[in-house]
Every structure is written in C-alpha cells, then in structure tokens.
Coordinates of C-alpha atoms and ligand atoms in Angstrom, one line a residue:
M176 CA 126.8 91.6 -13.2
G177 CA 127.9 88.1 -15.2
K178 CA 127.1 89.6 -19.0
I179 CA 125.2 88.2 -21.2
P180 CA 125.8 85.7 -23.5
E181 CA 126.2 87.1 -27.4
S182 CA 124.9 84.3 -28.3
T183 CA 121.6 85.2 -25.8
I184 CA 121.2 88.3 -26.8
Q185 CA 120.9 87.7 -30.4
A186 CA 118.5 84.6 -29.4
V187 CA 116.2 87.2 -27.7
M188 CA 116.3 89.4 -30.5
E189 CA 115.3 86.7 -32.9
R190 CA 111.9 86.6 -31.4
T191 CA 111.3 90.0 -30.0
D192 CA 108.6 91.4 -32.0
I193 CA 109.4 94.7 -31.6
V194 CA 105.5 96.2 -32.8
A195 CA 104.1 93.9 -30.0
V196 CA 106.7 95.4 -27.4
I197 CA 106.0 98.8 -28.4
G198 CA 102.5 98.5 -29.1
E199 CA 102.2 97.8 -25.1
H200 CA 102.8 101.1 -24.5
V201 CA 102.3 103.0 -28.0
R202 CA 99.3 103.2 -30.0
L203 CA 100.3 101.5 -33.3
T204 CA 98.6 102.1 -36.3
R205 CA 99.3 99.7 -39.7
A206 CA 100.7 102.1 -42.2
G207 CA 102.0 99.8 -44.9
K208 CA 104.9 98.0 -43.6
E209 CA 105.7 99.9 -40.7
Y210 CA 103.1 101.1 -38.0
K211 CA 103.1 104.7 -36.5
G212 CA 101.9 106.2 -33.5
L213 CA 102.4 109.1 -31.6
C214 CA 106.0 109.2 -29.8
P215 CA 105.9 108.8 -26.1
F216 CA 109.2 110.5 -25.8
H217 CA 108.8 114.1 -27.5
G218 CA 105.2 115.5 -27.3
E219 CA 102.9 115.8 -29.9
R220 CA 99.4 115.2 -31.8
T221 CA 100.6 114.2 -35.3
P222 CA 102.7 111.0 -35.2
S223 CA 106.0 111.2 -36.5
F224 CA 106.8 107.9 -34.7
F225 CA 107.3 104.8 -36.4
V226 CA 108.1 100.9 -35.9
V227 CA 109.2 98.8 -38.9
P228 CA 109.5 95.2 -38.1
E229 CA 110.8 94.1 -41.0
K230 CA 114.2 96.1 -39.7
G231 CA 113.4 95.0 -36.2
I232 CA 114.0 99.1 -35.3
F233 CA 112.0 102.2 -34.1
Y234 CA 112.5 105.8 -35.0
C235 CA 110.5 109.3 -34.6
F236 CA 111.2 111.7 -37.1
G237 CA 110.5 114.3 -34.2
C238 CA 112.7 114.0 -31.9
G239 CA 115.3 111.4 -33.6
K240 CA 114.5 109.0 -31.1
G241 CA 115.3 105.2 -32.5
G242 CA 116.9 101.6 -32.2
N243 CA 115.8 98.0 -31.9
A244 CA 113.6 97.0 -29.2
A245 CA 116.1 96.5 -26.3
R246 CA 116.8 100.6 -27.0
F247 CA 113.1 101.4 -26.9
L248 CA 112.7 99.5 -22.9
M249 CA 116.2 101.1 -22.2
E250 CA 114.5 104.7 -23.3
F251 CA 111.2 104.4 -22.6
E252 CA 111.7 102.3 -19.0
K253 CA 115.1 103.1 -17.9
L254 CA 116.0 100.4 -18.3
S255 CA 119.9 99.2 -18.3
Y256 CA 120.7 97.0 -21.5
P257 CA 120.9 93.8 -19.3
E258 CA 117.4 94.6 -17.6
A259 CA 116.3 95.7 -21.0
I260 CA 117.6 92.2 -22.8
R261 CA 116.1 90.0 -19.8
E262 CA 112.7 92.1 -19.9
L263 CA 112.6 90.5 -23.7
G264 CA 113.7 87.4 -23.0
A265 CA 110.9 87.0 -20.2
K266 CA 108.2 88.2 -23.1
S267 CA 110.0 86.1 -26.1
G268 CA 110.4 83.0 -23.6
V269 CA 114.5 83.0 -23.8
V270 CA 116.2 82.5 -20.5
V271 CA 118.7 85.4 -20.0
E272 CA 120.8 84.2 -17.0
Q273 CA 120.7 86.1 -13.8
G274 CA 123.8 87.3 -13.1
Q275 CA 125.1 89.2 -10.2
P276 CA 122.7 92.0 -9.6
E277 CA 125.1 95.1 -11.1
I278 CA 126.6 97.6 -9.2
S279 CA 125.0 100.8 -9.4
D280 CA 124.8 104.0 -8.3
G281 CA 123.5 105.1 -5.2
A282 CA 119.9 106.8 -6.8
D283 CA 119.4 103.5 -8.7
R284 CA 120.1 101.1 -5.4
E285 CA 117.4 103.7 -3.4
R286 CA 114.9 102.9 -6.0
N287 CA 115.4 99.5 -6.4
D288 CA 115.3 98.8 -2.1
L289 CA 111.6 101.2 -2.6
F290 CA 110.1 98.9 -5.1
E291 CA 111.1 95.8 -3.0
L292 CA 110.0 97.5 0.6
Y293 CA 106.6 98.7 -1.5
D294 CA 106.2 95.4 -3.3
R295 CA 106.9 93.5 0.4
L296 CA 104.8 95.1 2.2
S297 CA 101.6 95.3 -0.4
Q298 CA 102.0 91.5 0.0
T299 CA 102.3 91.5 3.7
F300 CA 99.1 94.0 4.0
A301 CA 97.1 92.3 1.3
W302 CA 97.5 88.6 3.6
M303 CA 95.8 91.0 6.3
L304 CA 93.0 91.9 4.3
E305 CA 92.2 88.0 4.2
T306 CA 93.4 86.4 7.1
Q307 CA 93.4 89.1 10.3
A308 CA 90.3 89.1 12.0
A309 CA 90.5 92.9 12.8
A310 CA 90.2 93.8 9.0
G311 CA 87.0 92.1 9.2
Q312 CA 85.7 96.1 9.0
A313 CA 87.6 96.8 5.7
R314 CA 86.1 93.2 4.0
E315 CA 82.7 93.9 4.8
L316 CA 83.1 97.7 3.5
L317 CA 84.1 96.0 0.0
L318 CA 81.5 93.7 -0.4
K319 CA 78.9 95.6 0.2
R320 CA 80.3 98.2 -2.0
G321 CA 79.8 94.8 -5.0
I322 CA 84.0 94.6 -4.7
G323 CA 84.1 90.4 -4.6
D324 CA 87.0 88.5 -4.2
A325 CA 88.6 88.6 -7.9
V326 CA 88.5 92.8 -7.6
R327 CA 89.9 92.8 -4.4
K328 CA 93.1 90.2 -5.1
D329 CA 94.0 91.6 -8.6
F330 CA 94.1 95.0 -7.0
R331 CA 96.2 93.2 -4.1
L332 CA 93.8 95.5 -2.0
G333 CA 95.0 95.6 1.8
Y334 CA 94.6 95.9 5.3
A335 CA 97.0 98.2 7.3
P336 CA 96.8 97.4 11.4
A337 CA 95.3 99.7 13.8
D338 CA 98.8 98.4 16.3
H339 CA 100.6 102.0 15.6
S340 CA 103.7 100.6 16.6
W341 CA 103.7 97.9 14.1
L342 CA 105.1 99.0 10.9
A343 CA 108.2 100.1 12.4
G344 CA 108.2 96.8 14.1
F345 CA 108.1 95.0 11.4
L346 CA 110.3 96.7 8.5
G347 CA 113.0 97.0 11.5
K348 CA 113.3 93.2 12.1
K349 CA 113.7 93.6 7.6
G350 CA 117.1 95.0 8.8
Y351 CA 115.9 98.2 7.0
S352 CA 118.0 101.1 8.4
P353 CA 115.7 104.3 10.3
E354 CA 117.2 106.8 7.6
F355 CA 115.9 104.6 4.7
L356 CA 112.7 104.3 6.2
A357 CA 112.4 108.1 7.0
S358 CA 112.4 108.3 3.2
S359 CA 110.1 105.7 2.2
G360 CA 106.7 108.1 2.8
L361 CA 105.7 105.1 5.2
F362 CA 105.9 107.0 7.9
S363 CA 105.1 110.9 9.0
S364 CA 107.4 113.4 8.8
R365 CA 107.4 114.7 12.2
H366 CA 107.0 111.0 14.1
P367 CA 109.3 108.8 12.4
D368 CA 107.7 106.0 13.9
W369 CA 104.4 106.9 13.0
P370 CA 102.6 105.1 10.3
L371 CA 100.8 107.0 7.6
F372 CA 98.9 104.4 7.5
A373 CA 96.8 102.5 10.4
D374 CA 93.6 100.5 10.4
R375 CA 93.0 101.8 7.5
L376 CA 92.0 99.9 3.5
V377 CA 95.2 100.4 2.1
F378 CA 94.7 100.8 -1.8
P379 CA 98.4 99.9 -4.0
I380 CA 99.4 102.1 -6.0
M381 CA 101.0 100.6 -9.4
D382 CA 103.1 102.8 -11.8
S383 CA 102.3 101.9 -15.6
R384 CA 105.0 98.7 -15.6
G385 CA 102.3 97.0 -12.1
R386 CA 104.7 97.6 -9.8
C387 CA 103.9 98.8 -6.1
V388 CA 104.8 102.7 -5.7
S389 CA 102.7 104.1 -3.3
F390 CA 100.0 103.5 -1.3
G391 CA 96.5 104.8 -0.8
G392 CA 94.3 103.8 2.3
R393 CA 90.8 104.7 3.2
L394 CA 89.6 105.6 7.1
L395 CA 87.8 102.6 8.8
S396 CA 87.3 104.0 11.7
G397 CA 87.9 107.1 14.6
D398 CA 89.2 110.5 13.9
G399 CA 91.6 111.2 10.6
P400 CA 90.6 112.3 7.0
K401 CA 88.6 109.6 5.1
Y402 CA 91.3 109.1 2.4
L403 CA 95.2 109.5 2.9
N404 CA 97.3 109.3 -0.4
G405 CA 101.1 108.8 0.0
P406 CA 103.8 111.6 -0.8
E407 CA 105.9 111.7 -3.2
T408 CA 109.0 109.6 -3.0
P409 CA 112.0 108.3 -5.8
I410 CA 109.4 106.1 -7.5
Y411 CA 106.3 108.0 -7.1
H412 CA 105.6 111.2 -8.6
K413 CA 101.2 111.6 -8.7
Q414 CA 101.9 113.6 -12.0
D415 CA 103.2 110.8 -13.7
N416 CA 100.6 108.0 -12.3
L417 CA 97.2 107.2 -12.9
F418 CA 95.6 104.8 -10.6
A419 CA 94.5 101.0 -11.9
F420 CA 96.5 102.4 -15.4
D421 CA 98.4 99.1 -15.4
R422 CA 95.0 96.5 -15.5
A423 CA 93.6 99.5 -17.6
K424 CA 96.2 99.4 -20.8
D425 CA 95.2 96.3 -22.6
A426 CA 90.9 97.8 -22.2
I427 CA 92.0 101.3 -22.9
R428 CA 94.1 100.6 -26.0
A429 CA 91.0 97.9 -27.5
S430 CA 88.2 100.3 -26.9
N431 CA 90.2 103.4 -27.9
S432 CA 88.9 105.3 -24.7
A433 CA 89.5 105.3 -20.8
I434 CA 87.5 106.2 -18.2
I435 CA 88.6 108.9 -15.6
S436 CA 87.1 108.6 -12.1
E437 CA 88.0 110.5 -8.9
G438 CA 88.8 108.2 -6.2
Y439 CA 90.2 104.7 -5.8
M440 CA 86.9 102.7 -5.5
D441 CA 85.5 104.5 -8.2
A442 CA 88.0 103.0 -10.4
I443 CA 87.8 99.7 -8.3
S444 CA 83.9 99.6 -9.2
F445 CA 84.3 100.5 -12.8
H446 CA 86.9 96.8 -12.9
A447 CA 84.3 95.1 -10.2
A448 CA 81.1 96.2 -13.1
G449 CA 83.2 94.7 -16.0
I450 CA 84.3 98.0 -17.3
K451 CA 87.8 97.4 -17.7
N452 CA 89.4 100.9 -18.6
A453 CA 88.9 103.2 -16.2
V454 CA 91.6 104.4 -14.0
A455 CA 91.6 107.4 -10.9
S456 CA 93.6 110.8 -11.5
L457 CA 94.7 110.1 -7.6
G458 CA 93.2 113.4 -6.4
T459 CA 95.2 115.7 -7.9
A460 CA 94.0 117.6 -11.3
F461 CA 94.5 116.0 -14.4
T462 CA 97.6 116.5 -15.4
D463 CA 100.0 117.0 -18.7
R464 CA 101.5 113.8 -17.8
Q465 CA 98.2 111.6 -17.4
A466 CA 97.2 113.1 -20.5
K467 CA 100.2 112.1 -22.4
L468 CA 100.0 108.4 -20.9
L469 CA 96.1 108.5 -22.0
R470 CA 97.0 109.6 -25.5
R471 CA 99.5 107.3 -25.9
L472 CA 96.9 104.4 -25.9
A473 CA 93.9 105.7 -26.8
E474 CA 92.2 109.4 -28.2
V475 CA 89.1 109.4 -26.0
A476 CA 88.8 110.3 -22.7
I477 CA 85.6 110.3 -20.6
F478 CA 85.5 112.0 -17.4
A479 CA 83.0 110.6 -14.6
L480 CA 83.9 112.7 -12.1
D481 CA 81.8 113.3 -9.3
A482 CA 78.7 114.8 -9.7
D483 CA 79.2 117.9 -7.0
E484 CA 80.4 121.3 -7.2
A485 CA 84.0 119.9 -7.4
G486 CA 83.5 117.4 -9.4
Q487 CA 82.4 119.7 -11.7
N488 CA 85.2 121.8 -11.7
A489 CA 87.8 119.3 -12.3
I490 CA 86.2 118.1 -15.4
A491 CA 86.6 122.1 -16.6
R492 CA 89.6 122.1 -15.6
A493 CA 90.7 118.7 -17.3
L494 CA 89.0 119.1 -20.7
P495 CA 91.6 121.8 -22.1
V496 CA 94.7 119.5 -20.2
A497 CA 92.7 116.4 -22.4
I498 CA 92.3 118.9 -25.6
R499 CA 96.0 120.2 -25.5
A500 CA 97.3 116.6 -25.2
G501 CA 95.0 115.3 -28.8
I502 CA 92.4 113.8 -26.5
D503 CA 89.0 113.7 -27.5
P504 CA 87.0 114.9 -24.0
Q505 CA 83.8 112.9 -23.5
V506 CA 82.1 113.7 -19.7
A507 CA 79.8 110.8 -18.5
L508 CA 76.6 112.5 -17.3
L509 CA 76.2 110.3 -13.6
P510 CA 72.3 110.7 -12.7
G511 CA 71.9 111.8 -9.0
G512 CA 74.9 113.7 -7.9
K513 CA 76.1 110.1 -7.5
D514 CA 79.9 109.0 -7.6
P515 CA 80.2 105.4 -9.9
S516 CA 81.1 103.6 -6.9
E517 CA 77.3 104.5 -4.9
I518 CA 76.1 103.4 -8.2
L519 CA 77.7 100.6 -8.1
E520 CA 76.3 99.7 -4.4
N521 CA 72.7 100.7 -5.4
E522 CA 72.3 99.8 -8.6
G523 CA 75.0 97.1 -9.6
S524 CA 76.6 96.6 -12.4
E525 CA 74.7 96.8 -15.3
A526 CA 73.0 100.9 -13.7
L527 CA 76.8 101.1 -14.1
H528 CA 77.4 100.2 -17.9
K529 CA 74.5 102.3 -18.8
V530 CA 75.2 105.5 -17.2
M531 CA 78.6 105.3 -19.4
E532 CA 76.5 105.3 -22.7
F533 CA 75.1 109.0 -21.5
T534 CA 78.3 110.9 -22.2
I535 CA 78.6 115.0 -24.1
N536 CA 81.4 116.2 -25.5
A537 CA 83.1 118.5 -23.9
G538 CA 81.4 121.8 -25.7
D539 CA 78.2 121.0 -23.9
F540 CA 79.5 119.9 -21.0
L541 CA 81.1 123.6 -20.7
I542 CA 77.6 125.4 -22.3
R543 CA 75.7 124.0 -19.7
R544 CA 78.4 124.7 -17.2
A545 CA 78.8 128.0 -18.5
R546 CA 74.7 128.1 -18.3
L547 CA 74.9 127.4 -14.6
L548 CA 77.1 130.0 -13.6
F549 CA 76.7 132.7 -15.6
D550 CA 73.1 134.4 -16.5
V551 CA 73.7 134.5 -20.2
S552 CA 70.6 136.4 -21.1
T553 CA 72.5 139.9 -19.7
L554 CA 75.7 141.2 -21.4
E555 CA 77.6 140.8 -18.5
G556 CA 76.5 137.3 -17.6
K557 CA 77.5 136.5 -21.5
A558 CA 81.0 138.7 -21.2
K559 CA 81.9 136.3 -18.3
A560 CA 81.2 133.3 -20.3
V561 CA 82.9 134.2 -23.1
D562 CA 86.0 134.6 -21.0
F563 CA 85.1 130.9 -19.2
F564 CA 85.3 129.4 -22.8
M565 CA 88.9 131.1 -23.9
P566 CA 91.0 128.3 -22.2
Y567 CA 89.6 125.8 -23.8
G568 CA 89.4 127.8 -27.8
E569 CA 93.6 127.9 -27.2
A570 CA 93.5 124.3 -26.6
F571 CA 92.7 123.0 -30.1
E572 CA 95.0 122.8 -32.4
S573 CA 93.4 123.2 -35.7
E574 CA 91.6 126.2 -36.6
I575 CA 88.6 124.0 -37.8
K576 CA 88.2 122.5 -34.3
R577 CA 88.6 125.4 -33.0
D578 CA 86.1 127.5 -35.3
S579 CA 83.5 124.9 -34.9
F580 CA 83.7 125.1 -30.9
F581 CA 83.3 128.8 -31.3
E582 CA 80.3 128.5 -33.8
I583 CA 78.4 125.7 -31.1
T584 CA 79.5 128.1 -28.1
A585 CA 78.2 131.3 -29.7
R586 CA 74.9 129.6 -30.9
A587 CA 74.7 128.2 -27.6
L588 CA 75.1 132.1 -25.8
L589 CA 73.2 134.0 -28.4
V590 CA 76.3 135.8 -29.6
S591 CA 78.0 136.2 -32.6
P592 CA 79.8 133.9 -33.2
S593 CA 82.4 136.0 -35.1
S594 CA 82.7 138.4 -32.2
L595 CA 83.9 135.4 -29.8
R596 CA 86.7 134.8 -32.6
A597 CA 87.3 138.4 -32.5
D598 CA 87.2 138.1 -28.6
F599 CA 89.7 135.4 -29.3
V600 CA 91.7 136.6 -31.4
N601 CA 92.5 139.8 -29.6
K602 CA 93.0 137.7 -25.8
R603 CA 95.8 135.7 -27.5
R604 CA 97.9 138.8 -28.9
S605 CA 97.8 140.7 -25.7
A606 CA 99.0 137.3 -24.1
T607 CA 102.8 137.5 -23.8
S608 CA 103.9 133.4 -23.9
G609 CA 104.9 132.1 -27.2
T610 CA 104.1 128.9 -28.5
P611 CA 107.2 126.4 -27.1
L612 CA 108.9 125.6 -30.0
P613 CA 109.6 122.4 -31.2
Q614 CA 112.5 120.1 -29.7
N615 CA 116.3 120.8 -30.8
R616 CA 117.3 117.9 -32.9
D617 CA 121.0 118.0 -33.7
E618 CA 122.5 119.3 -36.8
Q619 CA 121.9 116.8 -39.5
V620 CA 124.9 114.6 -40.6
R621 CA 126.7 116.2 -43.7
R622 CA 126.9 113.3 -46.0
S623 CA 129.5 112.5 -48.0
R624 CA 129.2 110.0 -51.4
E625 CA 131.5 107.6 -48.8
L626 CA 128.8 107.7 -46.1
T627 CA 125.4 107.3 -48.6
L628 CA 127.3 104.3 -49.4
M629 CA 127.9 102.9 -46.0
L630 CA 124.7 103.8 -44.8
A631 CA 122.9 102.1 -47.6
V632 CA 125.2 98.8 -46.8
A633 CA 123.9 99.2 -43.1
V634 CA 120.3 99.6 -44.2
H635 CA 120.9 96.8 -46.5
G636 CA 123.5 94.3 -44.9
S637 CA 123.9 91.5 -47.8
F638 CA 125.2 93.9 -49.6
F639 CA 128.8 94.5 -47.4
Q640 CA 130.5 91.4 -48.5
K641 CA 130.3 92.9 -51.5
V642 CA 131.6 96.3 -50.5
R643 CA 134.4 94.3 -48.3
S644 CA 135.7 92.4 -50.6
Q645 CA 136.5 95.8 -53.1
L646 CA 137.1 98.3 -50.3
K647 CA 139.6 98.3 -47.4
L648 CA 138.6 100.3 -44.5
E649 CA 141.7 102.5 -45.3
D650 CA 140.6 103.3 -48.3
I651 CA 137.6 105.2 -46.7
E652 CA 138.2 109.3 -45.9
D653 CA 135.2 110.0 -43.9
R654 CA 135.8 109.5 -40.7
R655 CA 132.1 108.9 -40.1
A656 CA 131.7 106.4 -42.9
R657 CA 134.7 104.7 -41.5
E658 CA 132.7 104.6 -38.3
V659 CA 130.4 102.9 -40.4
F660 CA 132.6 100.4 -42.2
I661 CA 133.7 99.5 -38.5
A662 CA 130.4 98.7 -37.5
L663 CA 130.0 96.4 -40.3
E664 CA 132.5 94.7 -40.0
E665 CA 132.0 93.5 -36.3
C666 CA 128.4 92.7 -36.9
F667 CA 129.5 90.9 -40.3
R668 CA 132.2 88.6 -38.2
A669 CA 129.0 88.3 -35.4
E670 CA 126.7 87.1 -38.5
T671 CA 124.7 89.5 -37.1
M672 CA 123.3 91.7 -40.1
D673 CA 120.6 93.5 -39.3
V674 CA 120.2 97.6 -39.2
A675 CA 119.2 97.0 -35.5
N676 CA 122.1 95.4 -34.5
I677 CA 124.1 97.8 -36.9
T678 CA 122.7 100.8 -34.5
E679 CA 124.1 99.2 -31.9
R680 CA 127.4 99.4 -32.5
I681 CA 127.7 103.1 -33.5
G682 CA 128.6 104.5 -30.8
A683 CA 128.5 108.8 -32.5
S684 CA 124.3 109.6 -31.3
D685 CA 124.0 111.8 -34.7
L686 CA 125.6 108.8 -36.8
R687 CA 122.9 106.1 -35.2
I688 CA 119.9 108.7 -36.2
A689 CA 121.3 109.5 -39.6
L690 CA 121.3 105.2 -40.5
L691 CA 118.0 105.3 -38.5
E692 CA 116.7 107.8 -40.3
A693 CA 117.5 106.5 -43.3
A694 CA 116.7 102.8 -42.6
A695 CA 112.4 103.8 -41.6
S696 CA 112.4 106.3 -44.5
G697 CA 113.0 103.6 -46.9
E698 CA 114.7 106.0 -48.9
F699 CA 118.0 103.2 -49.7
D700 CA 114.9 100.8 -50.6
E701 CA 114.5 101.4 -54.3
H702 CA 117.0 99.5 -56.4
P703 CA 119.5 99.0 -53.5
E704 CA 121.9 97.1 -55.6
R705 CA 122.1 100.1 -57.9
L706 CA 123.5 102.1 -55.2
V707 CA 126.1 100.5 -53.6
E708 CA 127.9 99.7 -57.4
D709 CA 127.6 103.4 -57.6
G710 CA 129.0 104.3 -54.5
L711 CA 131.9 101.4 -55.2
A712 CA 132.9 102.6 -58.7
N713 CA 133.1 106.0 -56.6
A714 CA 134.9 104.8 -54.1
R715 CA 137.3 102.9 -56.4
K716 CA 137.3 105.4 -58.9
R717 CA 138.8 107.6 -56.3
G718 CA 141.5 104.8 -55.2
L719 CA 142.7 105.1 -58.5
E720 CA 142.6 108.5 -59.0
K721 CA 144.8 108.9 -55.8
R722 CA 147.0 106.3 -57.0
L723 CA 147.4 108.4 -60.5
G724 CA 147.9 111.2 -58.7
R725 CA 151.1 109.9 -56.6
I726 CA 152.6 108.2 -60.3
L727 CA 152.5 112.1 -61.5
E728 CA 154.5 112.8 -58.6
R729 CA 157.2 110.8 -58.9
L730 CA 157.1 110.5 -62.2
G731 CA 159.6 113.4 -62.4
E732 CA 162.3 110.7 -60.4
G733 CA 164.8 108.0 -61.0
G734 CA 165.6 106.5 -64.1
V735 CA 164.3 105.3 -67.4
A736 CA 163.0 102.2 -66.0
E737 CA 161.2 103.6 -62.8
I738 CA 159.1 106.0 -65.1
Q739 CA 158.6 103.5 -67.8
E740 CA 156.9 101.3 -64.7
L741 CA 155.2 103.9 -63.7
L742 CA 153.5 105.2 -66.7
T743 CA 152.5 101.5 -67.5
E744 CA 151.1 101.6 -64.0
K745 CA 149.2 105.4 -65.5
M746 CA 148.1 103.8 -68.3
H747 CA 146.6 100.7 -66.9
L748 CA 145.0 103.4 -64.2
D749 CA 143.9 105.4 -66.8
E750 CA 142.0 102.6 -68.6
E751 CA 140.3 101.4 -65.4
L752 CA 139.1 104.5 -65.3
A753 CA 137.3 104.9 -68.4
K754 CA 136.1 101.6 -68.0
L755 CA 134.5 102.9 -64.5
K756 CA 133.1 105.7 -66.8
D757 CA 131.8 103.4 -69.5
E758 CA 130.2 101.3 -67.0
R759 CA 128.4 104.7 -65.5
D760 CA 127.3 105.5 -68.8
E761 CA 125.6 102.7 -70.2
R762 CA 123.1 103.1 -67.3
P763 CA 120.0 104.5 -68.2
Ligands
LIG79 ZN1 109.8 111.6 -31.1

C-alpha cells in the first residue's frame, strides 16, 4: 500500500469527532468533560470506559485499552492502521488516497474474498427478486406479509433461483476456485456443486458494519426445511451476530432498548411497521455475545418471541443471559399465540405498535411461567418452582436486585422470602465454580520522578518547548522517561503535540497505558505548570549533583590550576543548587 501521507492522517484526525466514532458502537453518557460507557473490550456492568474528547482519546480503567479514534477502530473492528484512517476519512470527509491493497496474510485474504463474494451474491439475489419472473411467488409473499418496496430494498432481500446448477456456473465464471467455493458456506458439504439456497426467498445477514456475511432462506415451494440458515464461516459466527442489528443500531441507541424477535420475517415486520429497534436472534439461543453487543447501546431488551411453547422456553433461557450482561429484560405479550409477522399481516402496523406497549418484566414473566409449569399449591410443585427460579437469582449482580427478585417470587409462590433466599445460598455454596476473576492487567509502570515529569508533559504538550530547552535526552536516566521524551520530540517536530498522537508513537504497551491512564484520569490537570517546574528543577538538580560528584572525584588530581578551576565550578554548582532549593521552599 502506498503509505498514507502524514499530513492526510493529521487532517483526518483533526476532523474526527472521537465521541461520534465511538458512540456508534458504545452507548456513551456525558460525565463532565468526558463521556463514559461500558467497555466493549472486556465484560463489565459498571462503566470504566472513558472518552475524553478534549484530548482525543479513549481509555478503559478496567482493561487498559486506550488510544485515539483510529486505535479504537483497529481494536474494535479489527482494522489495520491504514484501513482505520481511511474509515475515519470517509466519516469526516477527508479524501484518503487509495493505495495498492496491502499484502496481507492468507487468512485476511480469505476473509476479504468472502466479504466480496457475499456482497456480490447478495446484489445478484436482490436483482433477481426485483426482475425475474420466477421470483414472483417471493414478491407476493412479501407483499402479503405487509413488506413493501422500501423495506425489501433496505434489507436487500433476494431470490435464489430454482436451477440447482445456476450458482456453481455463475460463480465459476467469476473465477473463484473450487476450493474457495467449497469453504464459502454456499454449497452443500456433501455435494460441492449443490447450492444451499435454491428457489428460496433470501435474507442477507449483515455484520454490525453492514457487510453481508451469510444468508438465510425461506422455502417457497417443494420439500425441505421452511427456513435455512447459512453455516459458520471465517466471516460468520452465529453467536456474534443479530439479524438486522446494522439497521437497528441507531434506533436501539436512541430508544435505549432493543426488541429481540425470533426470525427474519419478524424482525423485518417490525421495521416495516416503523419499529426500527428490532433484531432477530438467528434461530439460536440468545448468547452472551449477542447480549453484550446490545448492552453497549441500550439498557433494556424486549423479548418478542413466539407465544408457543418453544418461544416461551427460549425467553426463559434468554432472561438470565440478559440479566448477566446488565440488561433489564422485558417480555412482550403477543396475543393469541401470534408472532409479530402474523400480527402485521392480519392486523396492520398499528396493532403491532399497540402490542409492544404490553410488556412485563422478567420476574412477572417467570412467575407466570412457573405457575403454568408447576402446581405451586403442592409442596413438590413449590420446590420445583424454587429450583426454576435459581438461575435468575444467580444472574443478578447486585444483592439488592436479587433480594427484591426473591421477595416478589416468594410472594407469588406463597413461600417465605427468607426460605427462598436460604435455598439460594445453600445451592450457591454447593456449586463448585467460582466467579471469574477480573481480567489481568500488566503490572503498572513504576514511576520515577523523571517519568512523572515526562507523562505530565505528554498530557500537556505545550510545556515541551520549555522542557527541551532545559533538558537533554542524555540527562534523563530513566529508560521509560527517555522513550516518552523521544516520542515528544518527534511530535514536536511534526507539530502534532496532542496526547493521542504522542501515545501512538510509544512502542511499549504498558507505557502507553500509563500515559493514557494519566490523561484520562486528569491527574496532571491541576496546576500542570507547577508539576513541570518542579520536575525540571529536580532534573536540573540531579544534573548539577552529578557534575558536582565528578568534580569531587577529580579534586585530588592535577595541579593547582586545575584544582582551582574545579573549586570555582564547584562553588558555582553549590550556588545553583542552593538557588533551586530556595525557589522550591518559597512555594506554598
Ligand atoms: Zn475495558
């Protein structure tokens, strides 16, 4: 790749709004001059992730990840540095020259090829749905379900032709190798020429960045499962994805809630009805990773799964997953055993809006469920119901929330809250697995006075001019302080003296963390000039003492003239040192 010029990078970084960039992926709330949210890099339920727009950095006090907006995209979206700069450029309207594609390793290349393949195919399927006579049935089905043109196009819905030889022929002509196609997840594993999706309405599954990563397909005629889901591939992991998440992100953030439905048609029906914060869990149980994905943007999840037994069981299993992620789960009561798609089809969008107003909280849902499943008027039934509630009690992090949960459920089961709590404590004691320890952090950088000075100057770059006029690199003993000094000098020459840039030039990761932590915590923000003055005085004093030491060593050598010269210099040094001491004593 042609290296992106430093001036372009600077222009991109200057125009980048780090709060907006990170805010797309993390729900940020203002806290004074900073913003905070749940760290997307480690599991947590109370925010230790900060964005400091003034300094152009983010930092997590929990796991130590931090840096500028480009670094965030590199970590979060697994982009290379040039890719991150290009993405920021696109957001901020700075044109970043497109160089030759980077020579990447095989795995990256395979992923890129897969993205390209799925993108191309989703466009072709969408074109077929719009234009082919054979897709008539699929178009009718959508219209009947209340899904109009705009939504059909927005979701890039498509049609996979009935001819089983079409896909292999179509892709073969595009020059893809048979081995690559065999691993693409588009063909049967037993019959490499046989496409997974044929004569089906096709739902492209997008990742959170809106890139097509897989397909789901609904049968239109003939035999076979009604819905088919694409298999796992290097670019598609079911557990990490929620259908329609890319379309729903903004609405989820804005409403602080997400609706979780069961299938493609349900999620699309919500969107067709103008309820844009809906996603679907892609036919698997709601996973921890899906919960985390949502929790970054919203605090409430409303489960709107089918009213049948399977759907209700799925909700019961999903609730502790949501609670563990710090989500407040609600359950929508869908009337008459209908799913959201049926409600839209039969009663219209108004009715779907109405239904979503009827939600109950997790405790009420579980009590209802327990009363349906067990005869709580008997002792045996009560015991079973208590067992049923245990996983939910365990999922709460806060004792207060857990207590109130037991209080409510105990009342509903006509048992005493204290006996329910005692049961819970006993169960927990007998369980062998402990809670996972918080993530390890590298040992913190031990700070010498020199390093403290350099960190303070790195946070407040404007002081560097003064520092470099009084202090030379060779005067600094601490290896780490020297590394910061070098980064400062480089940034000074490039005229990019902000902490985000300085951090990028520091190689040692623990040192980067120390700097980011200092910047994000604001520890040098009070009277930085005094800190710098003190630091400089200290450094000067040490320099003087060193010279004095050398003079004292040499005093015995040489003749009278040399001794006299050394003594004069010593006197001078003594005076300087005394002056430094006075200056410091005068301070309050
Ligand atoms: Zn973190």
